[in-house]
mmCIF file with all atom_site columns, C-alpha atoms in Angstrom:
data_model
loop_
_atom_site.group_PDB
_atom_site.id
_atom_site.type_symbol
_atom_site.label_atom_id
_atom_site.label_alt_id
_atom_site.label_comp_id
_atom_site.label_asym_id
_atom_site.label_entity_id
_atom_site.label_seq_id
_atom_site.pdbx_PDB_ins_code
_atom_site.Cartn_x
_atom_site.Cartn_y
_atom_site.Cartn_z
_atom_site.occupancy
_atom_site.B_iso_or_equiv
_atom_site.pdbx_formal_charge
_atom_site.auth_seq_id
_atom_site.auth_comp_id
_atom_site.auth_asym_id
_atom_site.auth_atom_id
_atom_site.pdbx_PDB_model_num
ATOM 1   C CA . MET A 1 1   ? 1.509   59.930  -47.507 1.00 47.00 ? 1   MET A CA 1
ATOM 2   C CA . ALA A 1 2   ? -1.664  61.600  -48.658 1.00 50.00 ? 2   ALA A CA 1
ATOM 3   C CA . SER A 1 3   ? -3.918  63.276  -46.150 1.00 52.00 ? 3   SER A CA 1
ATOM 4   C CA . ALA A 1 4   ? -7.652  62.574  -45.759 1.00 52.00 ? 4   ALA A CA 1
ATOM 5   C CA . TYR A 1 5   ? -8.422  65.950  -47.436 1.00 53.00 ? 5   TYR A CA 1
ATOM 6   C CA . GLU A 1 6   ? -6.412  65.150  -50.524 1.00 58.00 ? 6   GLU A CA 1
ATOM 7   C CA . ASP A 1 7   ? -8.302  61.843  -51.137 1.00 63.00 ? 7   ASP A CA 1
ATOM 8   C CA . ARG A 1 8   ? -11.764 63.364  -51.231 1.00 63.00 ? 8   ARG A CA 1
ATOM 9   C CA . PRO A 1 9   ? -13.543 63.914  -54.568 1.00 66.00 ? 9   PRO A CA 1
ATOM 10  C CA . PRO A 1 10  ? -13.273 67.326  -56.129 1.00 63.00 ? 10  PRO A CA 1
ATOM 11  C CA . GLY A 1 11  ? -16.045 69.880  -55.132 1.00 68.00 ? 11  GLY A CA 1
ATOM 12  C CA . THR A 1 12  ? -16.591 68.262  -51.702 1.00 76.00 ? 12  THR A CA 1
ATOM 13  C CA . LYS A 1 13  ? -15.968 70.030  -48.452 1.00 78.00 ? 13  LYS A CA 1
ATOM 14  C CA . PRO A 1 14  ? -15.142 68.614  -44.985 1.00 81.00 ? 14  PRO A CA 1
ATOM 15  C CA . VAL A 1 15  ? -17.887 68.310  -42.443 1.00 79.00 ? 15  VAL A CA 1
ATOM 16  C CA . ALA A 1 16  ? -16.533 71.117  -40.273 1.00 82.00 ? 16  ALA A CA 1
ATOM 17  C CA . GLU A 1 17  ? -16.633 73.572  -43.250 1.00 83.00 ? 17  GLU A CA 1
ATOM 18  C CA . LEU A 1 18  ? -20.172 72.454  -44.172 1.00 81.00 ? 18  LEU A CA 1
ATOM 19  C CA . ILE A 1 19  ? -21.270 73.156  -40.590 1.00 82.00 ? 19  ILE A CA 1
ATOM 20  C CA . SER A 1 20  ? -19.520 76.500  -40.623 1.00 84.00 ? 20  SER A CA 1
ATOM 21  C CA . ASP A 1 21  ? -21.219 77.418  -43.842 1.00 85.00 ? 21  ASP A CA 1
ATOM 22  C CA . ALA A 1 22  ? -24.634 76.313  -42.535 1.00 81.00 ? 22  ALA A CA 1
ATOM 23  C CA . LEU A 1 23  ? -24.230 78.425  -39.399 1.00 82.00 ? 23  LEU A CA 1
ATOM 24  C CA . ALA A 1 24  ? -23.101 81.459  -41.506 1.00 86.00 ? 24  ALA A CA 1
ATOM 25  C CA . GLN A 1 25  ? -26.176 81.000  -43.726 1.00 85.00 ? 25  GLN A CA 1
ATOM 26  C CA . PHE A 1 26  ? -28.485 80.684  -40.680 1.00 81.00 ? 26  PHE A CA 1
ATOM 27  C CA . SER A 1 27  ? -26.904 83.764  -39.092 1.00 83.00 ? 27  SER A CA 1
ATOM 28  C CA . ARG A 1 28  ? -27.554 85.728  -42.388 1.00 88.00 ? 28  ARG A CA 1
ATOM 29  C CA . LEU A 1 29  ? -31.054 84.327  -42.494 1.00 83.00 ? 29  LEU A CA 1
ATOM 30  C CA . VAL A 1 30  ? -31.826 85.501  -38.950 1.00 81.00 ? 30  VAL A CA 1
ATOM 31  C CA . ARG A 1 31  ? -30.313 88.985  -39.559 1.00 87.00 ? 31  ARG A CA 1
ATOM 32  C CA . ASN A 1 32  ? -32.452 89.290  -42.761 1.00 86.00 ? 32  ASN A CA 1
ATOM 33  C CA . GLU A 1 33  ? -35.589 88.200  -40.936 1.00 82.00 ? 33  GLU A CA 1
ATOM 34  C CA . VAL A 1 34  ? -34.907 90.748  -38.133 1.00 83.00 ? 34  VAL A CA 1
ATOM 35  C CA . ALA A 1 35  ? -34.325 93.455  -40.754 1.00 86.00 ? 35  ALA A CA 1
ATOM 36  C CA . LEU A 1 36  ? -37.625 92.569  -42.515 1.00 82.00 ? 36  LEU A CA 1
ATOM 37  C CA . ALA A 1 37  ? -39.540 92.598  -39.215 1.00 80.00 ? 37  ALA A CA 1
ATOM 38  C CA . ARG A 1 38  ? -38.026 95.993  -38.328 1.00 85.00 ? 38  ARG A CA 1
ATOM 39  C CA . ALA A 1 39  ? -38.881 97.420  -41.734 1.00 85.00 ? 39  ALA A CA 1
ATOM 40  C CA . GLU A 1 40  ? -42.475 96.062  -41.603 1.00 82.00 ? 40  GLU A CA 1
ATOM 41  C CA . MET A 1 41  ? -43.084 97.329  -38.041 1.00 83.00 ? 41  MET A CA 1
ATOM 42  C CA . THR A 1 42  ? -41.682 100.798 -39.026 1.00 88.00 ? 42  THR A CA 1
ATOM 43  C CA . ASP A 1 43  ? -44.125 100.760 -41.920 1.00 85.00 ? 43  ASP A CA 1
ATOM 44  C CA . LYS A 1 44  ? -47.006 99.827  -39.605 1.00 81.00 ? 44  LYS A CA 1
ATOM 45  C CA . ALA A 1 45  ? -46.001 102.556 -37.084 1.00 85.00 ? 45  ALA A CA 1
ATOM 46  C CA . ARG A 1 46  ? -45.948 105.201 -39.855 1.00 88.00 ? 46  ARG A CA 1
ATOM 47  C CA . GLN A 1 47  ? -49.428 103.955 -41.041 1.00 85.00 ? 47  GLN A CA 1
ATOM 48  C CA . VAL A 1 48  ? -50.835 104.249 -37.584 1.00 82.00 ? 48  VAL A CA 1
ATOM 49  C CA . ALA A 1 49  ? -49.253 107.782 -37.130 1.00 87.00 ? 49  ALA A CA 1
ATOM 50  C CA . ARG A 1 50  ? -50.616 109.003 -40.409 1.00 89.00 ? 50  ARG A CA 1
ATOM 51  C CA . GLY A 1 51  ? -54.067 107.613 -39.608 1.00 85.00 ? 51  GLY A CA 1
ATOM 52  C CA . GLY A 1 52  ? -54.009 109.200 -36.094 1.00 84.00 ? 52  GLY A CA 1
ATOM 53  C CA . ALA A 1 53  ? -52.940 112.566 -37.528 1.00 89.00 ? 53  ALA A CA 1
ATOM 54  C CA . MET A 1 54  ? -55.731 112.476 -40.158 1.00 90.00 ? 54  MET A CA 1
ATOM 55  C CA . LEU A 1 55  ? -58.340 111.593 -37.450 1.00 84.00 ? 55  LEU A CA 1
ATOM 56  C CA . GLY A 1 56  ? -57.129 114.460 -35.352 1.00 88.00 ? 56  GLY A CA 1
ATOM 57  C CA . ILE A 1 57  ? -57.391 116.945 -38.200 1.00 92.00 ? 57  ILE A CA 1
ATOM 58  C CA . ALA A 1 58  ? -60.699 115.616 -39.216 1.00 89.00 ? 58  ALA A CA 1
ATOM 59  C CA . ALA A 1 59  ? -62.082 116.024 -35.701 1.00 86.00 ? 59  ALA A CA 1
ATOM 60  C CA . PHE A 1 60  ? -60.730 119.575 -35.513 1.00 90.00 ? 60  PHE A CA 1
ATOM 61  C CA . VAL A 1 61  ? -62.497 120.473 -38.775 1.00 90.00 ? 61  VAL A CA 1
ATOM 62  C CA . ALA A 1 62  ? -65.659 118.519 -38.158 1.00 87.00 ? 62  ALA A CA 1
ATOM 63  C CA . LEU A 1 63  ? -66.434 119.712 -34.640 1.00 89.00 ? 63  LEU A CA 1
ATOM 64  C CA . PRO A 1 64  ? -67.671 123.203 -35.481 1.00 92.00 ? 64  PRO A CA 1
ATOM 65  C CA . ALA A 1 65  ? -69.672 121.869 -38.364 1.00 91.00 ? 65  ALA A CA 1
ATOM 66  C CA . LEU A 1 66  ? -71.148 119.213 -36.178 1.00 89.00 ? 66  LEU A CA 1
ATOM 67  C CA . PHE A 1 67  ? -72.097 121.716 -33.571 1.00 91.00 ? 67  PHE A CA 1
ATOM 68  C CA . ILE A 1 68  ? -73.904 123.912 -36.042 1.00 93.00 ? 68  ILE A CA 1
ATOM 69  C CA . LEU A 1 69  ? -75.687 120.846 -37.439 1.00 92.00 ? 69  LEU A CA 1
ATOM 70  C CA . MET A 1 70  ? -76.849 119.754 -34.039 1.00 92.00 ? 70  MET A CA 1
ATOM 71  C CA . MET A 1 71  ? -78.137 123.348 -33.354 1.00 94.00 ? 71  MET A CA 1
ATOM 72  C CA . ALA A 1 72  ? -80.080 123.151 -36.610 1.00 95.00 ? 72  ALA A CA 1
ATOM 73  C CA . LEU A 1 73  ? -81.549 119.830 -35.578 1.00 94.00 ? 73  LEU A CA 1
ATOM 74  C CA . ALA A 1 74  ? -82.674 121.274 -32.290 1.00 94.00 ? 74  ALA A CA 1
ATOM 75  C CA . ALA A 1 75  ? -84.146 124.325 -33.982 1.00 95.00 ? 75  ALA A CA 1
ATOM 76  C CA . GLY A 1 76  ? -85.939 121.984 -36.434 1.00 95.00 ? 76  GLY A CA 1
ATOM 77  C CA . LEU A 1 77  ? -87.396 119.941 -33.524 1.00 94.00 ? 77  LEU A CA 1
ATOM 78  C CA . HIS A 1 78  ? -88.510 123.177 -31.818 1.00 95.00 ? 78  HIS A CA 1
ATOM 79  C CA . GLU A 1 79  ? -90.298 124.209 -35.015 1.00 96.00 ? 79  GLU A CA 1
ATOM 80  C CA . LEU A 1 80  ? -92.205 120.898 -34.661 1.00 95.00 ? 80  LEU A CA 1
ATOM 81  C CA . HIS A 1 81  ? -93.614 122.333 -31.500 1.00 93.00 ? 81  HIS A CA 1
ATOM 82  C CA . LEU A 1 82  ? -91.285 120.603 -29.020 1.00 93.00 ? 82  LEU A CA 1
ATOM 83  C CA . ALA A 1 83  ? -89.942 122.520 -26.136 1.00 95.00 ? 83  ALA A CA 1
ATOM 84  C CA . TRP A 1 84  ? -86.404 123.779 -26.506 1.00 94.00 ? 84  TRP A CA 1
ATOM 85  C CA . SER A 1 85  ? -85.216 121.578 -23.618 1.00 94.00 ? 85  SER A CA 1
ATOM 86  C CA . LEU A 1 86  ? -86.690 118.402 -25.254 1.00 95.00 ? 86  LEU A CA 1
ATOM 87  C CA . SER A 1 87  ? -85.234 119.508 -28.546 1.00 94.00 ? 87  SER A CA 1
ATOM 88  C CA . TYR A 1 88  ? -81.725 119.794 -27.175 1.00 94.00 ? 88  TYR A CA 1
ATOM 89  C CA . LEU A 1 89  ? -82.142 116.539 -25.217 1.00 95.00 ? 89  LEU A CA 1
ATOM 90  C CA . ILE A 1 90  ? -83.118 114.602 -28.421 1.00 94.00 ? 90  ILE A CA 1
ATOM 91  C CA . THR A 1 91  ? -80.258 116.218 -30.308 1.00 94.00 ? 91  THR A CA 1
ATOM 92  C CA . ALA A 1 92  ? -77.793 115.309 -27.603 1.00 93.00 ? 92  ALA A CA 1
ATOM 93  C CA . VAL A 1 93  ? -78.918 111.678 -27.532 1.00 94.00 ? 93  VAL A CA 1
ATOM 94  C CA . VAL A 1 94  ? -78.607 111.368 -31.322 1.00 93.00 ? 94  VAL A CA 1
ATOM 95  C CA . GLY A 1 95  ? -75.152 112.948 -31.091 1.00 91.00 ? 95  GLY A CA 1
ATOM 96  C CA . PHE A 1 96  ? -74.032 110.481 -28.411 1.00 93.00 ? 96  PHE A CA 1
ATOM 97  C CA . VAL A 1 97  ? -75.396 107.508 -30.365 1.00 94.00 ? 97  VAL A CA 1
ATOM 98  C CA . ILE A 1 98  ? -73.525 108.531 -33.534 1.00 91.00 ? 98  ILE A CA 1
ATOM 99  C CA . ALA A 1 99  ? -70.333 109.116 -31.478 1.00 89.00 ? 99  ALA A CA 1
ATOM 100 C CA . GLY A 1 100 ? -70.598 105.748 -29.819 1.00 92.00 ? 100 GLY A CA 1
ATOM 101 C CA . LEU A 1 101 ? -71.003 104.019 -33.182 1.00 93.00 ? 101 LEU A CA 1
ATOM 102 C CA . LEU A 1 102 ? -67.931 105.862 -34.617 1.00 88.00 ? 102 LEU A CA 1
ATOM 103 C CA . ALA A 1 103 ? -65.947 105.047 -31.502 1.00 88.00 ? 103 ALA A CA 1
ATOM 104 C CA . MET A 1 104 ? -66.664 101.343 -31.774 1.00 89.00 ? 104 MET A CA 1
ATOM 105 C CA . LEU A 1 105 ? -65.766 101.348 -35.497 1.00 88.00 ? 105 LEU A CA 1
ATOM 106 C CA . GLY A 1 106 ? -62.557 103.280 -34.782 1.00 83.00 ? 106 GLY A CA 1
ATOM 107 C CA . LEU A 1 107 ? -61.484 100.873 -32.030 1.00 82.00 ? 107 LEU A CA 1
ATOM 108 C CA . ASN A 1 108 ? -62.166 97.864  -34.237 1.00 81.00 ? 108 ASN A CA 1
ATOM 109 C CA . ARG A 1 109 ? -59.743 99.252  -36.778 1.00 77.00 ? 109 ARG A CA 1
ATOM 110 C CA . LEU A 1 110 ? -57.027 99.833  -34.212 1.00 75.00 ? 110 LEU A CA 1
ATOM 111 C CA . LYS A 1 111 ? -56.982 96.321  -32.974 1.00 73.00 ? 111 LYS A CA 1
ATOM 112 C CA . ALA A 1 112 ? -53.562 94.494  -32.712 1.00 67.00 ? 112 ALA A CA 1
ATOM 113 C CA . GLU A 1 113 ? -54.399 92.092  -35.490 1.00 69.00 ? 113 GLU A CA 1
ATOM 114 C CA . GLY A 1 114 ? -53.935 94.942  -38.073 1.00 64.00 ? 114 GLY A CA 1
ATOM 115 C CA . LEU A 1 115 ? -50.522 95.624  -36.705 1.00 66.00 ? 115 LEU A CA 1
ATOM 116 C CA . VAL A 1 116 ? -49.157 92.071  -36.930 1.00 72.00 ? 116 VAL A CA 1
ATOM 117 C CA . PRO A 1 117 ? -46.102 91.836  -39.280 1.00 73.00 ? 117 PRO A CA 1
ATOM 118 C CA . ASN A 1 118 ? -47.734 89.281  -41.549 1.00 76.00 ? 118 ASN A CA 1
ATOM 119 C CA . ARG A 1 119 ? -45.067 89.262  -44.296 1.00 77.00 ? 119 ARG A CA 1
ATOM 120 C CA . THR A 1 120 ? -42.262 88.433  -41.640 1.00 76.00 ? 120 THR A CA 1
ATOM 121 C CA . ILE A 1 121 ? -44.385 85.677  -40.113 1.00 79.00 ? 121 ILE A CA 1
ATOM 122 C CA . ASN A 1 122 ? -45.101 84.108  -43.547 1.00 81.00 ? 122 ASN A CA 1
ATOM 123 C CA . GLN A 1 123 ? -41.460 84.409  -44.435 1.00 78.00 ? 123 GLN A CA 1
ATOM 124 C CA . LEU A 1 124 ? -40.374 82.750  -41.232 1.00 77.00 ? 124 LEU A CA 1
ATOM 125 C CA . HIS A 1 125 ? -42.853 79.790  -41.872 1.00 81.00 ? 125 HIS A CA 1
ATOM 126 C CA . ARG A 1 126 ? -41.419 79.404  -45.413 1.00 82.00 ? 126 ARG A CA 1
ATOM 127 C CA . ASP A 1 127 ? -37.873 79.418  -44.083 1.00 78.00 ? 127 ASP A CA 1
ATOM 128 C CA . ALA A 1 128 ? -38.683 76.846  -41.439 1.00 77.00 ? 128 ALA A CA 1
ATOM 129 C CA . ALA A 1 129 ? -40.317 74.703  -44.094 1.00 80.00 ? 129 ALA A CA 1
ATOM 130 C CA . THR A 1 130 ? -37.269 74.973  -46.324 1.00 78.00 ? 130 THR A CA 1
ATOM 131 C CA . MET A 1 131 ? -34.890 74.154  -43.514 1.00 71.00 ? 131 MET A CA 1
ATOM 132 C CA . LYS A 1 132 ? -36.984 71.025  -42.574 1.00 74.00 ? 132 LYS A CA 1
ATOM 133 C CA . GLN A 1 133 ? -36.729 69.779  -46.196 1.00 77.00 ? 133 GLN A CA 1
ATOM 134 C CA . HIS A 1 134 ? -32.830 70.240  -46.301 1.00 69.00 ? 134 HIS A CA 1
ATOM 135 C CA . ILE A 1 135 ? -32.272 68.600  -42.894 1.00 65.00 ? 135 ILE A CA 1
#
């Protein structure tokens, strides 16, 4: 007497084996997506760290030069016959305005949208679409 498995056409698999293969492929897919997300987030973290280090070094180098430039501005205003106190006040206001603008620009560049793992999200959308087509 022949079993049910011997009567099936060549190249076909039983349902249990197909389900097992599908689960194994899904498991590999999830592991690959997690690895991609981890790699992308590591890359983003390195990018943020490098940017922060460069900003810190730039601030360290720029502060003395900025101080001298502001002193020169105050001296120039004093030569225009303004009192020293008014010259320093105007220079300080200009410095604060520039610092505020730079702070706003810097904060805009550090928003969370720039740190989103876009490649991983796009790959997950493609995987979901592929799975919907095959189901």
